Short mmCIF file of C-alpha atoms and ligand atoms in Angstrom, two decimals:
data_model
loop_
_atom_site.label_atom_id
_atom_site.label_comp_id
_atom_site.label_asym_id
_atom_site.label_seq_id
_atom_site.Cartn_x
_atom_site.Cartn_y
_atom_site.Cartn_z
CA UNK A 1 109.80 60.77 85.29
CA UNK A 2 111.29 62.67 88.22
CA UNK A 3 111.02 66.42 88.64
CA UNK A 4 112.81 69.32 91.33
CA UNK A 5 112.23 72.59 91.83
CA UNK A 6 114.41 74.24 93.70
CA UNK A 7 115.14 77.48 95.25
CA UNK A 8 111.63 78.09 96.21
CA UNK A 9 111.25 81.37 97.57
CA UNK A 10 107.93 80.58 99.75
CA UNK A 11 106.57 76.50 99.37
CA UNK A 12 103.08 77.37 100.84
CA UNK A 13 100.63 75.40 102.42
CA UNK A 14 103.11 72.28 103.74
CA UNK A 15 101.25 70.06 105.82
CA UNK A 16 102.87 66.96 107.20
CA UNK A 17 99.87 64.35 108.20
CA UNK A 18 97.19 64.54 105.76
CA UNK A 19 94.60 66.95 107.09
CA UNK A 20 91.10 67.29 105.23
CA UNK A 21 90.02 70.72 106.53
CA UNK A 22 90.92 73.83 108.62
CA UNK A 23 88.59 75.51 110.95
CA UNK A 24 88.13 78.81 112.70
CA UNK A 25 91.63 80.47 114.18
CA UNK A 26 93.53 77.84 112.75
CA UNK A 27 92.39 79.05 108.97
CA UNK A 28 94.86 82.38 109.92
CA UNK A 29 97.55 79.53 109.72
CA UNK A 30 99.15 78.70 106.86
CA UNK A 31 102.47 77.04 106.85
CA UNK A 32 104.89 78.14 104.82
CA UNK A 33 108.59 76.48 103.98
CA UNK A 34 110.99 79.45 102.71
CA UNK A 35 114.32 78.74 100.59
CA UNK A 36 112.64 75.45 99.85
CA UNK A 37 112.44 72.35 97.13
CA UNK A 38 110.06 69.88 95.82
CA UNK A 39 110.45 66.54 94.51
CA UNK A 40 107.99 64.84 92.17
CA UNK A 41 108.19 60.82 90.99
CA UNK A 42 105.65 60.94 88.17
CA UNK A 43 102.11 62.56 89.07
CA UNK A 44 102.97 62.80 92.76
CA UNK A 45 105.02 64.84 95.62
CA UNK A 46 107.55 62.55 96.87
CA UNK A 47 109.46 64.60 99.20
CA UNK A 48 109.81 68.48 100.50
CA UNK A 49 111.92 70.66 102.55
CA UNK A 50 114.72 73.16 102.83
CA UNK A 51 117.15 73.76 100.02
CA UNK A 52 119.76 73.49 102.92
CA UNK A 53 119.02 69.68 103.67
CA UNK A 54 118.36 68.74 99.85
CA UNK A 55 119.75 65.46 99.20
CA UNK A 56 118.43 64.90 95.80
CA UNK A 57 121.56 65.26 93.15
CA UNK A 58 119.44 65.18 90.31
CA UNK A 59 116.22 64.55 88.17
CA UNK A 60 114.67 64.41 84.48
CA UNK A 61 114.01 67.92 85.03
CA UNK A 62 114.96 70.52 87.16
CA UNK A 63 113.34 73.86 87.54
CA UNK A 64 114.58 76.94 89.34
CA UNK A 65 112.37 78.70 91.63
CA UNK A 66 114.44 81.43 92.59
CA UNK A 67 112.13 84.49 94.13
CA UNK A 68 108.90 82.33 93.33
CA UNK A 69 106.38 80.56 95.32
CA UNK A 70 104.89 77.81 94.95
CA UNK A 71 101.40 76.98 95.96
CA UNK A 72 99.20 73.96 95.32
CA UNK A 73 96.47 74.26 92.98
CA UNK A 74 93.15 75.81 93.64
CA UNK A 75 90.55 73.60 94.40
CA UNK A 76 86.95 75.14 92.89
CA UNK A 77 84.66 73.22 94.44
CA UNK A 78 81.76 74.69 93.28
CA UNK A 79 80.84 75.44 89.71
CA UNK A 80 78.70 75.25 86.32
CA UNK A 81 80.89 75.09 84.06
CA UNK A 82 79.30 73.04 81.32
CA UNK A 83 76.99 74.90 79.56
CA UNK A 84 76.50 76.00 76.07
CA UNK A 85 76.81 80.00 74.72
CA UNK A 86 76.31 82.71 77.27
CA UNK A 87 73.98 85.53 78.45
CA UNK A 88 76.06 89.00 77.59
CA UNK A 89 72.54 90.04 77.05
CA UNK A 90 71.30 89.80 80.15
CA UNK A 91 74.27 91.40 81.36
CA UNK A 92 73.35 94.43 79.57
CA UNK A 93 69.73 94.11 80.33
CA UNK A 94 70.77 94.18 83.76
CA UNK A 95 73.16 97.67 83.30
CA UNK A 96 69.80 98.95 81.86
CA UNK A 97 67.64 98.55 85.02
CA UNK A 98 66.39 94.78 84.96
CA UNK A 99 67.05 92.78 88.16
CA UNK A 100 68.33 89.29 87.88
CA UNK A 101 64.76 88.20 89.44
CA UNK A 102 62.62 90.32 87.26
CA UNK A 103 65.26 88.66 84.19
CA UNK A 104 64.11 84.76 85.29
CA UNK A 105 60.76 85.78 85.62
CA UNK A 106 60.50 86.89 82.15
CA UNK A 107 61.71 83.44 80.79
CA UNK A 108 65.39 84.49 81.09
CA UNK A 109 67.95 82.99 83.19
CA UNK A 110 68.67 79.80 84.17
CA UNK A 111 65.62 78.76 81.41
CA UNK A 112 67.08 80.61 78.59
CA UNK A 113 70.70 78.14 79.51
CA UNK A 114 68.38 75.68 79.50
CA UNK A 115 67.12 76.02 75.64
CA UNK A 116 70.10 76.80 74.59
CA UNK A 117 72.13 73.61 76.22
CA UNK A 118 69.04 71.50 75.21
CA UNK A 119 69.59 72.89 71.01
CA UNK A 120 73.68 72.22 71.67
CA UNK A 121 74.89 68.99 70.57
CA UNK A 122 76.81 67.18 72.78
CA UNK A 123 80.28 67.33 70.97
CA UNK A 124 79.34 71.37 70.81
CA UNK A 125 78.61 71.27 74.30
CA UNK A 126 82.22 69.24 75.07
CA UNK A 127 84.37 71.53 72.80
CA UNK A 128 82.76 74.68 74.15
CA UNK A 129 83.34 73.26 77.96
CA UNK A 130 86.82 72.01 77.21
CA UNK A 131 88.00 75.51 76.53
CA UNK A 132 86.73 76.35 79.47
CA UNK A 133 88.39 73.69 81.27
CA UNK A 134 91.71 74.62 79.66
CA UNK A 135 91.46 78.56 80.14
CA UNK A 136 90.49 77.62 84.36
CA UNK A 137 93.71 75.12 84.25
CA UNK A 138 96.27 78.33 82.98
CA UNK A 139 94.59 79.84 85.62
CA UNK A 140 95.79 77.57 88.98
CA UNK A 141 92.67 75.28 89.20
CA UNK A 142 94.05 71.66 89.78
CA UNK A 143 90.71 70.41 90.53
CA UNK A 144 87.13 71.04 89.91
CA UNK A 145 82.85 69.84 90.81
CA UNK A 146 80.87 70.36 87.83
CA UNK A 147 77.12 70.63 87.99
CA UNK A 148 74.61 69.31 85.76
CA UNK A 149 71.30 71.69 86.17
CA UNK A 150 70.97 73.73 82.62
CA UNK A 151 69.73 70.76 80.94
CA UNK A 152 65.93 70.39 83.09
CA UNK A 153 64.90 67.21 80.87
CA UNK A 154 66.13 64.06 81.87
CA UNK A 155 67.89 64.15 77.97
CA UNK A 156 69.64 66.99 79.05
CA UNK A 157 71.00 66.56 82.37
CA UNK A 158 72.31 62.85 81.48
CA UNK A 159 74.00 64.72 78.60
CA UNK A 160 75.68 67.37 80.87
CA UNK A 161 76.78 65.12 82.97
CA UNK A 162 77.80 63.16 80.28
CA UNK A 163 80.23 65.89 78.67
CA UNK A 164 81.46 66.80 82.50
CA UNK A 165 82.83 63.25 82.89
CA UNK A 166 84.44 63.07 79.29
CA UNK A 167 86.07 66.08 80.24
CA UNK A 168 87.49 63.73 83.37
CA UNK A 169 88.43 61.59 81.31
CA UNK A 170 89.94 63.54 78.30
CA UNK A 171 92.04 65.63 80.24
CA UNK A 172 92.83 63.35 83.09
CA UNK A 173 92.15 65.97 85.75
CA UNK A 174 90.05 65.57 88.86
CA UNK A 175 86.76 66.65 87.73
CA UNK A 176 83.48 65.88 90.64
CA UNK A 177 80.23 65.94 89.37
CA UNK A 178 77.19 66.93 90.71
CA UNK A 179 72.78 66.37 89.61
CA UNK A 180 71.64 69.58 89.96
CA UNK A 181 68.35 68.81 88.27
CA UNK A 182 66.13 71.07 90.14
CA UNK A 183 67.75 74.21 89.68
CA UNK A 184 64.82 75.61 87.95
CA UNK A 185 61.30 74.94 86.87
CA UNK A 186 61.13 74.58 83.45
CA UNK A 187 58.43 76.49 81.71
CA UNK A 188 56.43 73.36 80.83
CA UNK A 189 55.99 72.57 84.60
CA UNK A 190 55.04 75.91 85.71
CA UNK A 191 52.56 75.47 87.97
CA UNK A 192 53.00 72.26 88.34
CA UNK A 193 56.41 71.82 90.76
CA UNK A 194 55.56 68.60 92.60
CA UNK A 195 55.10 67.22 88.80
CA UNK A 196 58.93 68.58 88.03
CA UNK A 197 59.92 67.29 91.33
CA UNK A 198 58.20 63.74 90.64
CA UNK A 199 60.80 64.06 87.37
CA UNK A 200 63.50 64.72 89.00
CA UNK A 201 63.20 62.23 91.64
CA UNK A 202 61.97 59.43 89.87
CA UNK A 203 63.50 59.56 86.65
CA UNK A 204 66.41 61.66 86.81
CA UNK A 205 67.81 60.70 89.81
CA UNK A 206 67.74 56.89 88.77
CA UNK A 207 69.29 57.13 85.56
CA UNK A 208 72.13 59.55 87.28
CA UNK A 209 73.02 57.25 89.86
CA UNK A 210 72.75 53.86 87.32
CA UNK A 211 75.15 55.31 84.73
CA UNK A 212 76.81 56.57 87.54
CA UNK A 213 77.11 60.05 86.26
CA UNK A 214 77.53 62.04 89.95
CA UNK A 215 78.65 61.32 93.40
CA UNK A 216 76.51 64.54 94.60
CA UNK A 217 72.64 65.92 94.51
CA UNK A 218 71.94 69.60 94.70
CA UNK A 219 68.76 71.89 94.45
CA UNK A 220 68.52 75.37 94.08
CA UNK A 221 66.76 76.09 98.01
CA UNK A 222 65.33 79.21 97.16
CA UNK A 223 62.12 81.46 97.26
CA UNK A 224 60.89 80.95 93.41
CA UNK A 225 62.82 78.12 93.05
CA UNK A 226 62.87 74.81 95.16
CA UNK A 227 60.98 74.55 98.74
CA UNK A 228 62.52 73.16 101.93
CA UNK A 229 59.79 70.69 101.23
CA UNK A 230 61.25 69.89 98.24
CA UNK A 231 64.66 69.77 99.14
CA UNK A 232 64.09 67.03 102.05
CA UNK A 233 62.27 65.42 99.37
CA UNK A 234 65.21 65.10 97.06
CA UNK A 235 67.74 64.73 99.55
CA UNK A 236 65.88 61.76 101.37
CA UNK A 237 65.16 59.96 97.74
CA UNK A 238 68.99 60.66 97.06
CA UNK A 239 70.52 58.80 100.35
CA UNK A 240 69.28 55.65 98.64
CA UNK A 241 71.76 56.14 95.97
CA UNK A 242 74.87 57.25 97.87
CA UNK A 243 74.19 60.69 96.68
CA UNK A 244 75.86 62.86 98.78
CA UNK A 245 74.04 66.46 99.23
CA UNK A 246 76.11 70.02 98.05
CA UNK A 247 73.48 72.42 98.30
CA UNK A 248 72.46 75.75 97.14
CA UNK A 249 71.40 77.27 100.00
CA UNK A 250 70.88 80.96 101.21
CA UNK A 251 71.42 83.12 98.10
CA UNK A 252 68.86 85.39 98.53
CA UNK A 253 66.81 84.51 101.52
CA UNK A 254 67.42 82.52 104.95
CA UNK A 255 64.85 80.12 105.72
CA UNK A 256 66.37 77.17 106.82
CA UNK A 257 68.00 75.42 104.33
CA UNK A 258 71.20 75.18 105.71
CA UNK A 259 69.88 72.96 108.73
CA UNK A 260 68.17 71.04 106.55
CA UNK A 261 71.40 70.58 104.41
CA UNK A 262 73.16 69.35 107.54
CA UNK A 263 70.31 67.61 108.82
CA UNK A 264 71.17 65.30 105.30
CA UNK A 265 75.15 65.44 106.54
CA UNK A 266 75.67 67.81 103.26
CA UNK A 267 79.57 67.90 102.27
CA UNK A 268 79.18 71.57 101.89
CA UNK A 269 76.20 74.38 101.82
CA UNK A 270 77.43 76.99 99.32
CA UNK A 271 76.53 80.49 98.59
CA UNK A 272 75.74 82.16 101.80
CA UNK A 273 75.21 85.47 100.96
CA UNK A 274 72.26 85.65 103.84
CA UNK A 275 73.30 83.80 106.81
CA UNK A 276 71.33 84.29 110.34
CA UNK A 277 72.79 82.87 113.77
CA UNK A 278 70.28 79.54 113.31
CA UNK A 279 72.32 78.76 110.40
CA UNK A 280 75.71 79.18 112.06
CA UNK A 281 74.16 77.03 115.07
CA UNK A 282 73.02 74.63 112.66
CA UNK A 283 76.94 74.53 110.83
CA UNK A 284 78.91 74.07 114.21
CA UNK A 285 78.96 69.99 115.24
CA UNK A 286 78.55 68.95 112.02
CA UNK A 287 81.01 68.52 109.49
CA UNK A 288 79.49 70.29 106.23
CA UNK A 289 81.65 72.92 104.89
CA UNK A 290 80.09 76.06 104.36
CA UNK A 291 81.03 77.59 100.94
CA UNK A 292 81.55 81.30 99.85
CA UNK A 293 81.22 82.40 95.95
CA UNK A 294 82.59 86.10 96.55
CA UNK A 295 82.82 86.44 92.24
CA UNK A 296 79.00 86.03 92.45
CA UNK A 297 78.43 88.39 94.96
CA UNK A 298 80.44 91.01 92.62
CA UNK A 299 78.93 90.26 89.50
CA UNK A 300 75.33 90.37 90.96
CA UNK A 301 75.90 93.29 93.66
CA UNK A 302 74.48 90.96 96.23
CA UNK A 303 76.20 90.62 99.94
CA UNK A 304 79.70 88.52 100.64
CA UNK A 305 78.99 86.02 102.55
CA UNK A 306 79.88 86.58 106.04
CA UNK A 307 82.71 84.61 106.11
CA UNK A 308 84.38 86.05 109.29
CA UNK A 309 81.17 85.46 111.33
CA UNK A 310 81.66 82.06 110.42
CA UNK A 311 85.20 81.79 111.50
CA UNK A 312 85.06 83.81 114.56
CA UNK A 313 82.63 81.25 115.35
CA UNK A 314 84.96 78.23 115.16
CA UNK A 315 84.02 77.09 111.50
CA UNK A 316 85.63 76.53 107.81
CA UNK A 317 85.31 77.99 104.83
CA UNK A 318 85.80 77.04 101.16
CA UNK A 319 85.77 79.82 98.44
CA UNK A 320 84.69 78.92 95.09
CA UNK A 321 83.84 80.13 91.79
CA UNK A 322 80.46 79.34 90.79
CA UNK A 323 81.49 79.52 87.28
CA UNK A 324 77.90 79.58 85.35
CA UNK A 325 76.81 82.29 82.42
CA UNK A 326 74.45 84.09 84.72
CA UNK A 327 75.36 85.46 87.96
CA UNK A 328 78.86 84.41 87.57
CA UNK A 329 80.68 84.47 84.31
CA UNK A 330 83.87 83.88 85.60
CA UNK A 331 86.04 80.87 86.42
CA UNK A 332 89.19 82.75 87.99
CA UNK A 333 90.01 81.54 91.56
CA UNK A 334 92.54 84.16 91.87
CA UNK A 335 90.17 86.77 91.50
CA UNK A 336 88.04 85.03 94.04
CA UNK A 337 90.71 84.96 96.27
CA UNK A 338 91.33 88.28 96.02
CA UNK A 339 87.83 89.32 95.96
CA UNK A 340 88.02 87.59 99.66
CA UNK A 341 90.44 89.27 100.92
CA UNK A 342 89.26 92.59 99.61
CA UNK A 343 85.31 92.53 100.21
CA UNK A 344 85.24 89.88 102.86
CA UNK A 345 88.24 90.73 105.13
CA UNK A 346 89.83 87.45 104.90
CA UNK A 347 93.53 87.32 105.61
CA UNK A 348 95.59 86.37 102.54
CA UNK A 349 96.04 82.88 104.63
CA UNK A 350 92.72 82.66 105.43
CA UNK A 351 91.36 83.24 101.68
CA UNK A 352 94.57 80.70 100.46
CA UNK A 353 93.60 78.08 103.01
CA UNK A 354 89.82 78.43 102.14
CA UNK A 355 90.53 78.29 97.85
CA UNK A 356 93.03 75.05 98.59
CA UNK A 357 92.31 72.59 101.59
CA UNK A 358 88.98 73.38 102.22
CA UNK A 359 87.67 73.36 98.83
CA UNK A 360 89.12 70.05 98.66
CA UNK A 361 87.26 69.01 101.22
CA UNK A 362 83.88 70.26 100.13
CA UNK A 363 84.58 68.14 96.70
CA UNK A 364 85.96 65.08 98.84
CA UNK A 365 89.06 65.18 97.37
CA UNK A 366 91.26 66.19 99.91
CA UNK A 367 93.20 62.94 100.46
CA UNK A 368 95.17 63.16 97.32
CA UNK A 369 94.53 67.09 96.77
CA UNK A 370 94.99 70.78 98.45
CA UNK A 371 98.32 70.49 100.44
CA UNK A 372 101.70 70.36 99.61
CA UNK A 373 101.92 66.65 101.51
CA UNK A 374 103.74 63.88 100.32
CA UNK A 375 101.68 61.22 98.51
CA UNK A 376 99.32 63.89 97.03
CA UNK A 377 98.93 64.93 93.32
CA UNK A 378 101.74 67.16 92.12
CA UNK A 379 98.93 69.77 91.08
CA UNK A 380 100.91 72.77 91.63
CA UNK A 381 101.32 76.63 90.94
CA UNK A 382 104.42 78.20 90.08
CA UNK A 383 103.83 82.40 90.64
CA UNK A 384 106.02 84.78 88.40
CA UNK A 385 108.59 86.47 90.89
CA UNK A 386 106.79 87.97 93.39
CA UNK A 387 108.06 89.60 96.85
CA UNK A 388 105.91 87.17 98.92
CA UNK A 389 102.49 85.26 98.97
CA UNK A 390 100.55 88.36 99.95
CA UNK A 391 101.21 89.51 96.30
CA UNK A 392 98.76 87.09 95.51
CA UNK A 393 95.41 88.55 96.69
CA UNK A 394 96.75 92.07 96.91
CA UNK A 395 97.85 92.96 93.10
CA UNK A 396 94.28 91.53 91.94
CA UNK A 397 93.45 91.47 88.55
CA UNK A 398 97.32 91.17 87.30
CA UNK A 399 98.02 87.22 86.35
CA UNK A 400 100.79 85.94 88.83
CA UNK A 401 101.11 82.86 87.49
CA UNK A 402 104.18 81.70 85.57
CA UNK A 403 103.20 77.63 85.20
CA UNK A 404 101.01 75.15 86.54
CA UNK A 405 101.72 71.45 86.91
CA UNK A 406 99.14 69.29 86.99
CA UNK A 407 99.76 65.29 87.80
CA UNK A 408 103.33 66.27 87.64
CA UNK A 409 103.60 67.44 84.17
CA UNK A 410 103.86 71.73 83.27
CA UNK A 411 100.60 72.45 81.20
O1 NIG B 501 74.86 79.40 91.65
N1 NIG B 501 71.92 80.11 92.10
C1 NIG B 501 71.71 79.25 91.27
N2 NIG B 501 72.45 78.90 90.24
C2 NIG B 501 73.57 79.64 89.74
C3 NIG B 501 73.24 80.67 88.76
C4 NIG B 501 72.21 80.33 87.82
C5 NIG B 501 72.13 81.17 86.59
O2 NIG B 501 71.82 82.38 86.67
O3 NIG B 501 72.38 80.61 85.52
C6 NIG B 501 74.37 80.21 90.89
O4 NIG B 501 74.50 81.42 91.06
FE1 FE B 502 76.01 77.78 91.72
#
């Protein structure tokens, strides 16, 4: 099955030799191809260039891209998207007065997922997810990390992880998964966090990596939730199973986890929203991508992460959607995008570079995903007709897209 578009107003991010992240200045770069085409054998990009070169006479199907751009797919690396019912409640609770602290701390939160994922079957919990999946797809992503982390029994997590890979599988989409087993303390263990720890490392973590359910470990590294001590802990016990660290670091408070995430050679440190200069020393020489999750800084009324700081000091950044039912409800990366460009002062090439390339890179998939480069997926985005790129981020809230393609095929 070959497919061309043609006539493609602006053919963004083009990169010739496979690159696997941008950095610093060059994130303000994004190249662009006007008056372009596309060629696709099967699920892949065979060839690009300029309409005025095109050699290609014909194909199985043909589409016109006259005054759209095209775009690849966003790449969320960062997000919880299996889990089961939601928490509008504690939405409203949190209109009302309550703070999302003073909401966990009265059993809410990331425990009240918990019950209900642990009372969801796991068909529920896959049908539930897949629509999730689908509505994210309609919306650009091309590629996605999944956490495990609402379960907090070793029944539970195996069973997230479980529905995150059939999801893979079913819908033949890049899906990365992640054991985020110590996101919370479950009320059982309270008190008692080196016994939930002793769980997590030696009985979770086995049974992950030996029904190789997830290529990544994270924690939640955060005051009330999971120590530095224990985050060495889990990281050290996870190197022995070619789990590779993604870490929730720096949400609330700055106390080192992000050196201790790099210290582990981390493929990415998300959330950010406090960030001191130890942190950004601790980022530059090394090669974990630091990851911003601007929709959770809206839906919470926390800070952006300082995402210029980081590039004015020479290093990437991914943007993500942290798609979970608490402090992020929300699994639209154009909104994110836009949201970046709005509240953290990104450029629109910047923010686009950051939601494509780089959050390829903080999944590891950006050898076949996140550029328009010959040889990668045809995961792409076809906008509606729009005057130019910056559209994107600037009319926010209005859905730009007109199709998606994902392994070559319109969804
Ligand atoms: O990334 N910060 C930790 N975990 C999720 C939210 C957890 C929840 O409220 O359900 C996050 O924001
Ligand atoms: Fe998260």
């Amino acid at each position: 099955m070959t497919t061309l578009l043609i006539n493609i107003k602006e053919l963004l991010q083009v990169r010739e030799t496979s690159i696997s992240k941008v950095s610093g200045a060059d994130m303000k770069k994004l190249p662009v191809l006007e008056n372009a085409y596309l060629y696709i054998i099967d699920d892949v990009i065979s060839s690009v260039g300029l309409m005025v070169d095109i050699e290609i006479a014909s194909a199985d199907k043909i589409i016109d891209c006259t005054n759209k751009v095209v775009l690849p797919t966003w790449c969320d690396s960062h997000t919880h998207l299996v889990y089961a019912g939601n928490r509008a409640q504690e939405f409203v609770d949190r209109i009302n007065g309550l703070s999302y602290e003073e909401i966990a701390n009265r059993g809410g939160g990331i425990l009240n997922s918990a019950k209900k994922l642990q009372e969801t079957s796991e068909d529920e919990l896959f049908a539930q997810s897949a629509k999730r999946l689908e509505e994210v797809i309609q919306l650009g992503t091309g590629a996605i990390e999944i956490k495990s982390g609402y379960g907090l029994t070793t029944e539970a997590e195996l069973k997230m992880l479980r529905v995150a890979k059939r999801l893979k599988e079913t819908y033949n989409f890049p899906i990365k998964t992640t054991f985020l087993g110590a996101h919370a303390i479950p009320a059982n263990y309270k008190g008692n966090q080196d016994g939930y720890m002793d769980l997590v490392i030696n009985e979770m973590l086995p049974k992950v990596a030996e029904q190789n359910l997830a290529e990544y470990v994270d924690i939640f590294c955060e005051k009330g939730y999971f120590t530095l001590e224990d985050t060495e802990r889990l990281l050290k016990a996870a190197q022995q199973y070619n789990l590779i660290p993604k870490i929730h670091v720096n949400q609330f408070n700055a106390f080192g986890g992000v050196a201790l995430g790099v210290k582990y050679n981390a493929l990415s440190v998300d959330h950010l929203e406090e960030l001191n200069d130890d942190d950004i020393s601790a980022l530059q020489n090394s090669e974990t991508m630091p990851v911003a999750l601007p929709s959770c800084s809206y839906f919470l009324s926390i800070p952006y992460t300082p995402a210029r700081k980081l590039m004015d000091a020479g290093l990437p950044v991914a943007l993500a959607t942290d798609y979970n039912p608490g402090s992020t409800p929300s699994g639209n990366m154009n909104f994110v995008v836009s949201t970046a460009c709005i509240k953290m002062k990104m450029t629109p090439e910047e923010a686009i570079n950051a939601a494509t390339i780089n959050g390829a890179y903080a999944m590891g998939l950006s050898e076949t995903h996140g550029s328009i480069t010959v040889g990668k997926a045809a995961n792409l985005i076809i906008t509606k007709e729009i005057e130019s790129y910056n559209v994107l981020p600037y009319a926010f809230g209005n859905n730009n897209i007109e199709q998606v393609l994902i392994n070559g095929k319109v969804i």
